[in-house]
């Protein structure tokens, strides 16, 4: 696969930024591929679909494009999801997911959380949000998911 190269003479930044996003999407895509091939998750329903939506969600809140969701990214995410949290709560949410104790949430940590069996605050919030989003879209096609049907 080709690796896009950032042009240091491009001072406008627009094109370079687009390439950076592309590069980031590719990196996350590679992690998705790892999880797709991981036997641990072979029984997960709609794994492919889930990984794609997690990737989008993750990119949306990796505000500084560092590849990790930091404190501010998480704070904004929770506000946008309609569940604003206090400073203390946010630190607790990070610590539940942050297995490397880096203070930030990497994409792998995010996936381990979303696909793992352990219940934590962020996972519950994101599940409730996806239920709310999917219900109107699937109207007349498939019954909307209910909280009871969640793994
Ligand atoms: Ca971490």
PDB file of N, CA, C and O in Angstrom, residues 82-151:
ATOM      1  N   UNK A  82     -24.744  14.185  25.047  1.00  0.00           N
ATOM      2  CA  UNK A  82     -25.764  14.574  26.001  1.00  0.00           C
ATOM      3  C   UNK A  82     -25.526  14.055  27.402  1.00  0.00           C
ATOM      4  O   UNK A  82     -26.448  13.961  28.205  1.00  0.00           O
ATOM      5  N   UNK A  83     -24.296  13.635  27.688  1.00  0.00           N
ATOM      6  CA  UNK A  83     -23.960  13.164  29.035  1.00  0.00           C
ATOM      7  C   UNK A  83     -22.740  13.900  29.582  1.00  0.00           C
ATOM      8  O   UNK A  83     -21.705  13.284  29.810  1.00  0.00           O
ATOM      9  N   UNK A  84     -22.862  15.219  29.760  1.00  0.00           N
ATOM     10  CA  UNK A  84     -21.696  15.960  30.273  1.00  0.00           C
ATOM     11  C   UNK A  84     -21.292  15.426  31.647  1.00  0.00           C
ATOM     12  O   UNK A  84     -22.151  15.046  32.443  1.00  0.00           O
ATOM     13  N   UNK A  85     -19.987  15.364  31.875  1.00  0.00           N
ATOM     14  CA  UNK A  85     -19.477  14.811  33.139  1.00  0.00           C
ATOM     15  C   UNK A  85     -18.560  15.811  33.825  1.00  0.00           C
ATOM     16  O   UNK A  85     -17.968  16.680  33.182  1.00  0.00           O
ATOM     17  N   UNK A  86     -18.428  15.627  35.126  1.00  0.00           N
ATOM     18  CA  UNK A  86     -17.523  16.484  35.895  1.00  0.00           C
ATOM     19  C   UNK A  86     -16.077  16.039  35.659  1.00  0.00           C
ATOM     20  O   UNK A  86     -15.828  14.948  35.133  1.00  0.00           O
ATOM     21  N   UNK A  87     -15.163  16.888  36.077  1.00  0.00           N
ATOM     22  CA  UNK A  87     -13.736  16.589  35.954  1.00  0.00           C
ATOM     23  C   UNK A  87     -13.403  15.222  36.563  1.00  0.00           C
ATOM     24  O   UNK A  87     -12.769  14.372  35.938  1.00  0.00           O
ATOM     25  N   UNK A  88     -13.891  14.994  37.767  1.00  0.00           N
ATOM     26  CA  UNK A  88     -13.637  13.738  38.479  1.00  0.00           C
ATOM     27  C   UNK A  88     -14.186  12.542  37.714  1.00  0.00           C
ATOM     28  O   UNK A  88     -13.543  11.500  37.601  1.00  0.00           O
ATOM     29  N   UNK A  89     -15.414  12.697  37.207  1.00  0.00           N
ATOM     30  CA  UNK A  89     -16.065  11.602  36.476  1.00  0.00           C
ATOM     31  C   UNK A  89     -15.296  11.266  35.199  1.00  0.00           C
ATOM     32  O   UNK A  89     -15.145  10.102  34.845  1.00  0.00           O
ATOM     33  N   UNK A  90     -14.821  12.323  34.526  1.00  0.00           N
ATOM     34  CA  UNK A  90     -14.081  12.096  33.284  1.00  0.00           C
ATOM     35  C   UNK A  90     -12.796  11.321  33.580  1.00  0.00           C
ATOM     36  O   UNK A  90     -12.457  10.375  32.872  1.00  0.00           O
ATOM     37  N   UNK A  91     -12.112  11.709  34.646  1.00  0.00           N
ATOM     38  CA  UNK A  91     -10.887  10.984  35.013  1.00  0.00           C
ATOM     39  C   UNK A  91     -11.192   9.516  35.320  1.00  0.00           C
ATOM     40  O   UNK A  91     -10.431   8.620  34.955  1.00  0.00           O
ATOM     41  N   UNK A  92     -12.332   9.281  35.951  1.00  0.00           N
ATOM     42  CA  UNK A  92     -12.721   7.902  36.274  1.00  0.00           C
ATOM     43  C   UNK A  92     -13.011   7.125  34.985  1.00  0.00           C
ATOM     44  O   UNK A  92     -12.589   5.973  34.825  1.00  0.00           O
ATOM     45  N   UNK A  93     -13.711   7.780  34.064  1.00  0.00           N
ATOM     46  CA  UNK A  93     -14.054   7.132  32.796  1.00  0.00           C
ATOM     47  C   UNK A  93     -12.785   6.759  32.032  1.00  0.00           C
ATOM     48  O   UNK A  93     -12.662   5.657  31.502  1.00  0.00           O
ATOM     49  N   UNK A  94     -11.815   7.688  32.016  1.00  0.00           N
ATOM     50  CA  UNK A  94     -10.548   7.402  31.330  1.00  0.00           C
ATOM     51  C   UNK A  94      -9.858   6.220  32.008  1.00  0.00           C
ATOM     52  O   UNK A  94      -9.412   5.276  31.337  1.00  0.00           O
ATOM     53  N   UNK A  95      -9.812   6.240  33.335  1.00  0.00           N
ATOM     54  CA  UNK A  95      -9.062   5.198  34.040  1.00  0.00           C
ATOM     55  C   UNK A  95      -9.677   3.814  33.834  1.00  0.00           C
ATOM     56  O   UNK A  95      -8.980   2.807  33.878  1.00  0.00           O
ATOM     57  N   UNK A  96     -10.982   3.760  33.577  1.00  0.00           N
ATOM     58  CA  UNK A  96     -11.636   2.470  33.335  1.00  0.00           C
ATOM     59  C   UNK A  96     -11.196   1.842  32.019  1.00  0.00           C
ATOM     60  O   UNK A  96     -11.249   0.638  31.839  1.00  0.00           O
ATOM     61  N   UNK A  97     -10.803   2.696  31.085  1.00  0.00           N
ATOM     62  CA  UNK A  97     -10.517   2.226  29.726  1.00  0.00           C
ATOM     63  C   UNK A  97      -9.017   2.202  29.440  1.00  0.00           C
ATOM     64  O   UNK A  97      -8.527   1.412  28.645  1.00  0.00           O
ATOM     65  N   UNK A  98      -8.303   3.075  30.133  1.00  0.00           N
ATOM     66  CA  UNK A  98      -6.888   3.320  29.853  1.00  0.00           C
ATOM     67  C   UNK A  98      -6.002   2.225  30.474  1.00  0.00           C
ATOM     68  O   UNK A  98      -5.509   2.380  31.571  1.00  0.00           O
ATOM     69  N   UNK A  99      -5.787   1.139  29.753  1.00  0.00           N
ATOM     70  CA  UNK A  99      -5.022   0.022  30.319  1.00  0.00           C
ATOM     71  C   UNK A  99      -3.525   0.324  30.391  1.00  0.00           C
ATOM     72  O   UNK A  99      -2.800  -0.310  31.136  1.00  0.00           O
ATOM     73  N   UNK A 100      -3.051   1.301  29.593  1.00  0.00           N
ATOM     74  CA  UNK A 100      -1.621   1.623  29.596  1.00  0.00           C
ATOM     75  C   UNK A 100      -1.288   2.727  30.603  1.00  0.00           C
ATOM     76  O   UNK A 100      -0.127   3.094  30.746  1.00  0.00           O
ATOM     77  N   UNK A 101      -2.302   3.251  31.262  1.00  0.00           N
ATOM     78  CA  UNK A 101      -2.139   4.356  32.210  1.00  0.00           C
ATOM     79  C   UNK A 101      -1.428   5.561  31.595  1.00  0.00           C
ATOM     80  O   UNK A 101      -0.613   6.226  32.225  1.00  0.00           O
ATOM     81  N   UNK A 102      -1.761   5.830  30.344  1.00  0.00           N
ATOM     82  CA  UNK A 102      -1.172   6.975  29.649  1.00  0.00           C
ATOM     83  C   UNK A 102      -2.003   8.229  29.880  1.00  0.00           C
ATOM     84  O   UNK A 102      -1.588   9.330  29.526  1.00  0.00           O
ATOM     85  N   UNK A 103      -3.191   8.058  30.428  1.00  0.00           N
ATOM     86  CA  UNK A 103      -4.087   9.189  30.622  1.00  0.00           C
ATOM     87  C   UNK A 103      -4.920   9.486  29.388  1.00  0.00           C
ATOM     88  O   UNK A 103      -5.729  10.404  29.390  1.00  0.00           O
ATOM     89  N   UNK A 104      -4.689   8.722  28.332  1.00  0.00           N
ATOM     90  CA  UNK A 104      -5.445   8.899  27.095  1.00  0.00           C
ATOM     91  C   UNK A 104      -5.968   7.536  26.638  1.00  0.00           C
ATOM     92  O   UNK A 104      -5.510   6.497  27.111  1.00  0.00           O
ATOM     93  N   UNK A 105      -6.931   7.572  25.712  1.00  0.00           N
ATOM     94  CA  UNK A 105      -7.533   6.336  25.225  1.00  0.00           C
ATOM     95  C   UNK A 105      -7.082   6.083  23.791  1.00  0.00           C
ATOM     96  O   UNK A 105      -7.429   6.840  22.887  1.00  0.00           O
ATOM     97  N   UNK A 106      -6.308   5.038  23.611  1.00  0.00           N
ATOM     98  CA  UNK A 106      -5.878   4.695  22.253  1.00  0.00           C
ATOM     99  C   UNK A 106      -7.012   3.955  21.548  1.00  0.00           C
ATOM    100  O   UNK A 106      -7.978   3.514  22.182  1.00  0.00           O
ATOM    101  N   UNK A 107      -6.878   3.805  20.238  1.00  0.00           N
ATOM    102  CA  UNK A 107      -7.943   3.135  19.492  1.00  0.00           C
ATOM    103  C   UNK A 107      -8.091   1.678  19.931  1.00  0.00           C
ATOM    104  O   UNK A 107      -9.203   1.176  20.044  1.00  0.00           O
ATOM    105  N   UNK A 108      -6.965   1.037  20.220  1.00  0.00           N
ATOM    106  CA  UNK A 108      -7.046  -0.350  20.693  1.00  0.00           C
ATOM    107  C   UNK A 108      -7.762  -0.440  22.035  1.00  0.00           C
ATOM    108  O   UNK A 108      -8.587  -1.318  22.247  1.00  0.00           O
ATOM    109  N   UNK A 109      -7.436   0.480  22.910  1.00  0.00           N
ATOM    110  CA  UNK A 109      -8.114   0.489  24.214  1.00  0.00           C
ATOM    111  C   UNK A 109      -9.615   0.726  24.027  1.00  0.00           C
ATOM    112  O   UNK A 109     -10.438   0.130  24.711  1.00  0.00           O
ATOM    113  N   UNK A 110      -9.925   1.580  23.061  1.00  0.00           N
ATOM    114  CA  UNK A 110     -11.322   1.873  22.744  1.00  0.00           C
ATOM    115  C   UNK A 110     -12.029   0.608  22.249  1.00  0.00           C
ATOM    116  O   UNK A 110     -13.131   0.279  22.688  1.00  0.00           O
ATOM    117  N   UNK A 111     -11.364  -0.118  21.370  1.00  0.00           N
ATOM    118  CA  UNK A 111     -11.966  -1.346  20.835  1.00  0.00           C
ATOM    119  C   UNK A 111     -12.073  -2.433  21.901  1.00  0.00           C
ATOM    120  O   UNK A 111     -13.069  -3.147  21.972  1.00  0.00           O
ATOM    121  N   UNK A 112     -11.029  -2.567  22.720  1.00  0.00           N
ATOM    122  CA  UNK A 112     -11.095  -3.556  23.803  1.00  0.00           C
ATOM    123  C   UNK A 112     -12.298  -3.274  24.697  1.00  0.00           C
ATOM    124  O   UNK A 112     -12.983  -4.179  25.139  1.00  0.00           O
ATOM    125  N   UNK A 113     -12.519  -1.990  24.920  1.00  0.00           N
ATOM    126  CA  UNK A 113     -13.657  -1.599  25.756  1.00  0.00           C
ATOM    127  C   UNK A 113     -14.974  -1.943  25.068  1.00  0.00           C
ATOM    128  O   UNK A 113     -15.845  -2.577  25.661  1.00  0.00           O
ATOM    129  N   UNK A 114     -15.109  -1.535  23.798  1.00  0.00           N
ATOM    130  CA  UNK A 114     -16.378  -1.705  23.107  1.00  0.00           C
ATOM    131  C   UNK A 114     -16.691  -3.176  22.835  1.00  0.00           C
ATOM    132  O   UNK A 114     -17.843  -3.576  22.820  1.00  0.00           O
ATOM    133  N   UNK A 115     -15.664  -3.974  22.605  1.00  0.00           N
ATOM    134  CA  UNK A 115     -15.893  -5.378  22.241  1.00  0.00           C
ATOM    135  C   UNK A 115     -15.733  -6.314  23.433  1.00  0.00           C
ATOM    136  O   UNK A 115     -16.097  -7.482  23.374  1.00  0.00           O
ATOM    137  N   UNK A 116     -15.159  -5.796  24.514  1.00  0.00           N
ATOM    138  CA  UNK A 116     -14.933  -6.621  25.686  1.00  0.00           C
ATOM    139  C   UNK A 116     -16.197  -6.769  26.522  1.00  0.00           C
ATOM    140  O   UNK A 116     -17.181  -6.083  26.301  1.00  0.00           O
ATOM    141  N   UNK A 117     -16.155  -7.652  27.476  1.00  0.00           N
ATOM    142  CA  UNK A 117     -17.345  -7.910  28.270  1.00  0.00           C
ATOM    143  C   UNK A 117     -17.487  -6.995  29.472  1.00  0.00           C
ATOM    144  O   UNK A 117     -18.531  -6.953  30.098  1.00  0.00           O
ATOM    145  N   UNK A 118     -16.410  -6.264  29.764  1.00  0.00           N
ATOM    146  CA  UNK A 118     -16.422  -5.458  30.976  1.00  0.00           C
ATOM    147  C   UNK A 118     -17.321  -4.233  30.815  1.00  0.00           C
ATOM    148  O   UNK A 118     -17.236  -3.522  29.821  1.00  0.00           O
ATOM    149  N   UNK A 119     -18.177  -4.019  31.772  1.00  0.00           N
ATOM    150  CA  UNK A 119     -19.043  -2.848  31.701  1.00  0.00           C
ATOM    151  C   UNK A 119     -18.354  -1.636  32.275  1.00  0.00           C
ATOM    152  O   UNK A 119     -17.832  -1.673  33.369  1.00  0.00           O
ATOM    153  N   UNK A 120     -18.309  -0.576  31.505  1.00  0.00           N
ATOM    154  CA  UNK A 120     -17.810   0.666  32.060  1.00  0.00           C
ATOM    155  C   UNK A 120     -18.670   1.802  31.539  1.00  0.00           C
ATOM    156  O   UNK A 120     -19.449   1.638  30.604  1.00  0.00           O
ATOM    157  N   UNK A 121     -18.516   2.953  32.144  1.00  0.00           N
ATOM    158  CA  UNK A 121     -19.434   4.066  31.910  1.00  0.00           C
ATOM    159  C   UNK A 121     -19.482   4.464  30.436  1.00  0.00           C
ATOM    160  O   UNK A 121     -20.540   4.582  29.833  1.00  0.00           O
ATOM    161  N   UNK A 122     -18.299   4.628  29.846  1.00  0.00           N
ATOM    162  CA  UNK A 122     -18.243   5.114  28.467  1.00  0.00           C
ATOM    163  C   UNK A 122     -18.926   4.136  27.500  1.00  0.00           C
ATOM    164  O   UNK A 122     -19.638   4.536  26.585  1.00  0.00           O
ATOM    165  N   UNK A 123     -18.711   2.858  27.728  1.00  0.00           N
ATOM    166  CA  UNK A 123     -19.311   1.836  26.874  1.00  0.00           C
ATOM    167  C   UNK A 123     -20.837   1.920  26.942  1.00  0.00           C
ATOM    168  O   UNK A 123     -21.523   1.862  25.919  1.00  0.00           O
ATOM    169  N   UNK A 124     -21.364   2.072  28.135  1.00  0.00           N
ATOM    170  CA  UNK A 124     -22.823   2.172  28.309  1.00  0.00           C
ATOM    171  C   UNK A 124     -23.363   3.410  27.602  1.00  0.00           C
ATOM    172  O   UNK A 124     -24.364   3.350  26.893  1.00  0.00           O
ATOM    173  N   UNK A 125     -22.660   4.533  27.762  1.00  0.00           N
ATOM    174  CA  UNK A 125     -23.116   5.778  27.135  1.00  0.00           C
ATOM    175  C   UNK A 125     -23.145   5.620  25.611  1.00  0.00           C
ATOM    176  O   UNK A 125     -24.098   6.004  24.946  1.00  0.00           O
ATOM    177  N   UNK A 126     -22.107   5.011  25.061  1.00  0.00           N
ATOM    178  CA  UNK A 126     -22.040   4.855  23.606  1.00  0.00           C
ATOM    179  C   UNK A 126     -23.088   3.862  23.105  1.00  0.00           C
ATOM    180  O   UNK A 126     -23.623   4.016  22.017  1.00  0.00           O
ATOM    181  N   UNK A 127     -23.389   2.839  23.900  1.00  0.00           N
ATOM    182  CA  UNK A 127     -24.431   1.890  23.498  1.00  0.00           C
ATOM    183  C   UNK A 127     -25.785   2.571  23.449  1.00  0.00           C
ATOM    184  O   UNK A 127     -26.535   2.413  22.492  1.00  0.00           O
ATOM    185  N   UNK A 128     -26.081   3.359  24.456  1.00  0.00           N
ATOM    186  CA  UNK A 128     -27.365   4.052  24.485  1.00  0.00           C
ATOM    187  C   UNK A 128     -27.479   4.993  23.303  1.00  0.00           C
ATOM    188  O   UNK A 128     -28.509   5.102  22.670  1.00  0.00           O
ATOM    189  N   UNK A 129     -26.377   5.648  22.985  1.00  0.00           N
ATOM    190  CA  UNK A 129     -26.381   6.589  21.872  1.00  0.00           C
ATOM    191  C   UNK A 129     -26.634   5.863  20.555  1.00  0.00           C
ATOM    192  O   UNK A 129     -27.400   6.308  19.729  1.00  0.00           O
ATOM    193  N   UNK A 130     -25.989   4.698  20.356  1.00  0.00           N
ATOM    194  CA  UNK A 130     -26.153   3.991  19.079  1.00  0.00           C
ATOM    195  C   UNK A 130     -27.574   3.460  18.952  1.00  0.00           C
ATOM    196  O   UNK A 130     -28.115   3.403  17.859  1.00  0.00           O
ATOM    197  N   UNK A 131     -28.199   3.100  20.046  1.00  0.00           N
ATOM    198  CA  UNK A 131     -29.591   2.653  20.000  1.00  0.00           C
ATOM    199  C   UNK A 131     -30.478   3.790  19.510  1.00  0.00           C
ATOM    200  O   UNK A 131     -31.296   3.629  18.620  1.00  0.00           O
ATOM    201  N   UNK A 132     -30.248   4.983  20.057  1.00  0.00           N
ATOM    202  CA  UNK A 132     -31.041   6.142  19.694  1.00  0.00           C
ATOM    203  C   UNK A 132     -30.866   6.527  18.238  1.00  0.00           C
ATOM    204  O   UNK A 132     -31.798   6.952  17.586  1.00  0.00           O
ATOM    205  N   UNK A 133     -29.658   6.340  17.729  1.00  0.00           N
ATOM    206  CA  UNK A 133     -29.377   6.723  16.341  1.00  0.00           C
ATOM    207  C   UNK A 133     -29.913   5.718  15.345  1.00  0.00           C
ATOM    208  O   UNK A 133     -30.345   6.076  14.269  1.00  0.00           O
ATOM    209  N   UNK A 134     -29.835   4.444  15.709  1.00  0.00           N
ATOM    210  CA  UNK A 134     -30.206   3.403  14.750  1.00  0.00           C
ATOM    211  C   UNK A 134     -31.707   3.239  14.621  1.00  0.00           C
ATOM    212  O   UNK A 134     -32.195   2.885  13.566  1.00  0.00           O
ATOM    213  N   UNK A 135     -32.417   3.519  15.695  1.00  0.00           N
ATOM    214  CA  UNK A 135     -33.846   3.247  15.692  1.00  0.00           C
ATOM    215  C   UNK A 135     -34.591   3.901  14.531  1.00  0.00           C
ATOM    216  O   UNK A 135     -35.260   3.207  13.775  1.00  0.00           O
ATOM    217  N   UNK A 136     -34.447   5.223  14.289  1.00  0.00           N
ATOM    218  CA  UNK A 136     -35.229   5.807  13.199  1.00  0.00           C
ATOM    219  C   UNK A 136     -34.774   5.349  11.823  1.00  0.00           C
ATOM    220  O   UNK A 136     -35.591   5.165  10.936  1.00  0.00           O
ATOM    221  N   UNK A 137     -33.481   5.103  11.676  1.00  0.00           N
ATOM    222  CA  UNK A 137     -32.946   4.685  10.385  1.00  0.00           C
ATOM    223  C   UNK A 137     -33.512   3.335   9.955  1.00  0.00           C
ATOM    224  O   UNK A 137     -33.730   3.088   8.779  1.00  0.00           O
ATOM    225  N   UNK A 138     -33.718   2.461  10.913  1.00  0.00           N
ATOM    226  CA  UNK A 138     -34.136   1.100  10.579  1.00  0.00           C
ATOM    227  C   UNK A 138     -35.649   0.955  10.533  1.00  0.00           C
ATOM    228  O   UNK A 138     -36.150  -0.140  10.360  1.00  0.00           O
ATOM    229  N   UNK A 139     -36.345   2.046  10.662  1.00  0.00           N
ATOM    230  CA  UNK A 139     -37.799   2.021  10.689  1.00  0.00           C
ATOM    231  C   UNK A 139     -38.341   1.271   9.465  1.00  0.00           C
ATOM    232  O   UNK A 139     -38.008   1.598   8.329  1.00  0.00           O
ATOM    233  N   UNK A 140     -39.169   0.288   9.723  1.00  0.00           N
ATOM    234  CA  UNK A 140     -39.796  -0.440   8.629  1.00  0.00           C
ATOM    235  C   UNK A 140     -38.902  -1.482   8.000  1.00  0.00           C
ATOM    236  O   UNK A 140     -39.353  -2.287   7.203  1.00  0.00           O
ATOM    237  N   UNK A 141     -37.638  -1.489   8.334  1.00  0.00           N
ATOM    238  CA  UNK A 141     -36.718  -2.472   7.754  1.00  0.00           C
ATOM    239  C   UNK A 141     -36.441  -3.584   8.750  1.00  0.00           C
ATOM    240  O   UNK A 141     -36.631  -4.753   8.468  1.00  0.00           O
ATOM    241  N   UNK A 142     -35.993  -3.165   9.927  1.00  0.00           N
ATOM    242  CA  UNK A 142     -35.705  -4.138  10.969  1.00  0.00           C
ATOM    243  C   UNK A 142     -36.160  -3.537  12.288  1.00  0.00           C
ATOM    244  O   UNK A 142     -36.190  -2.317  12.428  1.00  0.00           O
ATOM    245  N   UNK A 143     -36.534  -4.379  13.219  1.00  0.00           N
ATOM    246  CA  UNK A 143     -36.952  -3.809  14.502  1.00  0.00           C
ATOM    247  C   UNK A 143     -35.791  -3.108  15.181  1.00  0.00           C
ATOM    248  O   UNK A 143     -34.669  -3.605  15.137  1.00  0.00           O
ATOM    249  N   UNK A 144     -36.050  -1.933  15.746  1.00  0.00           N
ATOM    250  CA  UNK A 144     -34.956  -1.232  16.436  1.00  0.00           C
ATOM    251  C   UNK A 144     -34.448  -2.054  17.602  1.00  0.00           C
ATOM    252  O   UNK A 144     -35.207  -2.794  18.224  1.00  0.00           O
ATOM    253  N   UNK A 145     -33.182  -1.907  17.884  1.00  0.00           N
ATOM    254  CA  UNK A 145     -32.601  -2.635  19.011  1.00  0.00           C
ATOM    255  C   UNK A 145     -33.127  -2.054  20.314  1.00  0.00           C
ATOM    256  O   UNK A 145     -33.366  -0.865  20.407  1.00  0.00           O
ATOM    257  N   UNK A 146     -33.281  -2.909  21.257  1.00  0.00           N
ATOM    258  CA  UNK A 146     -33.670  -2.437  22.574  1.00  0.00           C
ATOM    259  C   UNK A 146     -32.505  -2.635  23.530  1.00  0.00           C
ATOM    260  O   UNK A 146     -31.564  -3.349  23.218  1.00  0.00           O
ATOM    261  N   UNK A 147     -32.595  -2.000  24.658  1.00  0.00           N
ATOM    262  CA  UNK A 147     -31.538  -2.120  25.659  1.00  0.00           C
ATOM    263  C   UNK A 147     -31.351  -3.596  26.047  1.00  0.00           C
ATOM    264  O   UNK A 147     -30.242  -4.074  26.230  1.00  0.00           O
ATOM    265  N   UNK A 148     -32.464  -4.324  26.107  1.00  0.00           N
ATOM    266  CA  UNK A 148     -32.407  -5.738  26.514  1.00  0.00           C
ATOM    267  C   UNK A 148     -31.623  -6.601  25.551  1.00  0.00           C
ATOM    268  O   UNK A 148     -31.069  -7.632  25.928  1.00  0.00           O
ATOM    269  N   UNK A 149     -31.555  -6.203  24.274  1.00  0.00           N
ATOM    270  CA  UNK A 149     -30.894  -7.030  23.273  1.00  0.00           C
ATOM    271  C   UNK A 149     -29.387  -6.765  23.224  1.00  0.00           C
ATOM    272  O   UNK A 149     -28.661  -7.422  22.494  1.00  0.00           O
ATOM    273  N   UNK A 150     -28.953  -5.788  24.005  1.00  0.00           N
ATOM    274  CA  UNK A 150     -27.517  -5.480  23.972  1.00  0.00           C
ATOM    275  C   UNK A 150     -26.718  -6.582  24.645  1.00  0.00           C
ATOM    276  O   UNK A 150     -27.197  -7.184  25.595  1.00  0.00           O
ATOM    277  N   UNK A 151     -25.513  -6.802  24.148  1.00  0.00           N
ATOM    278  CA  UNK A 151     -24.690  -7.852  24.768  1.00  0.00           C
ATOM    279  C   UNK A 151     -24.263  -7.479  26.179  1.00  0.00           C
ATOM    280  O   UNK A 151     -24.200  -6.315  26.500  1.00  0.00           O
TER     281      UNK A 151
END
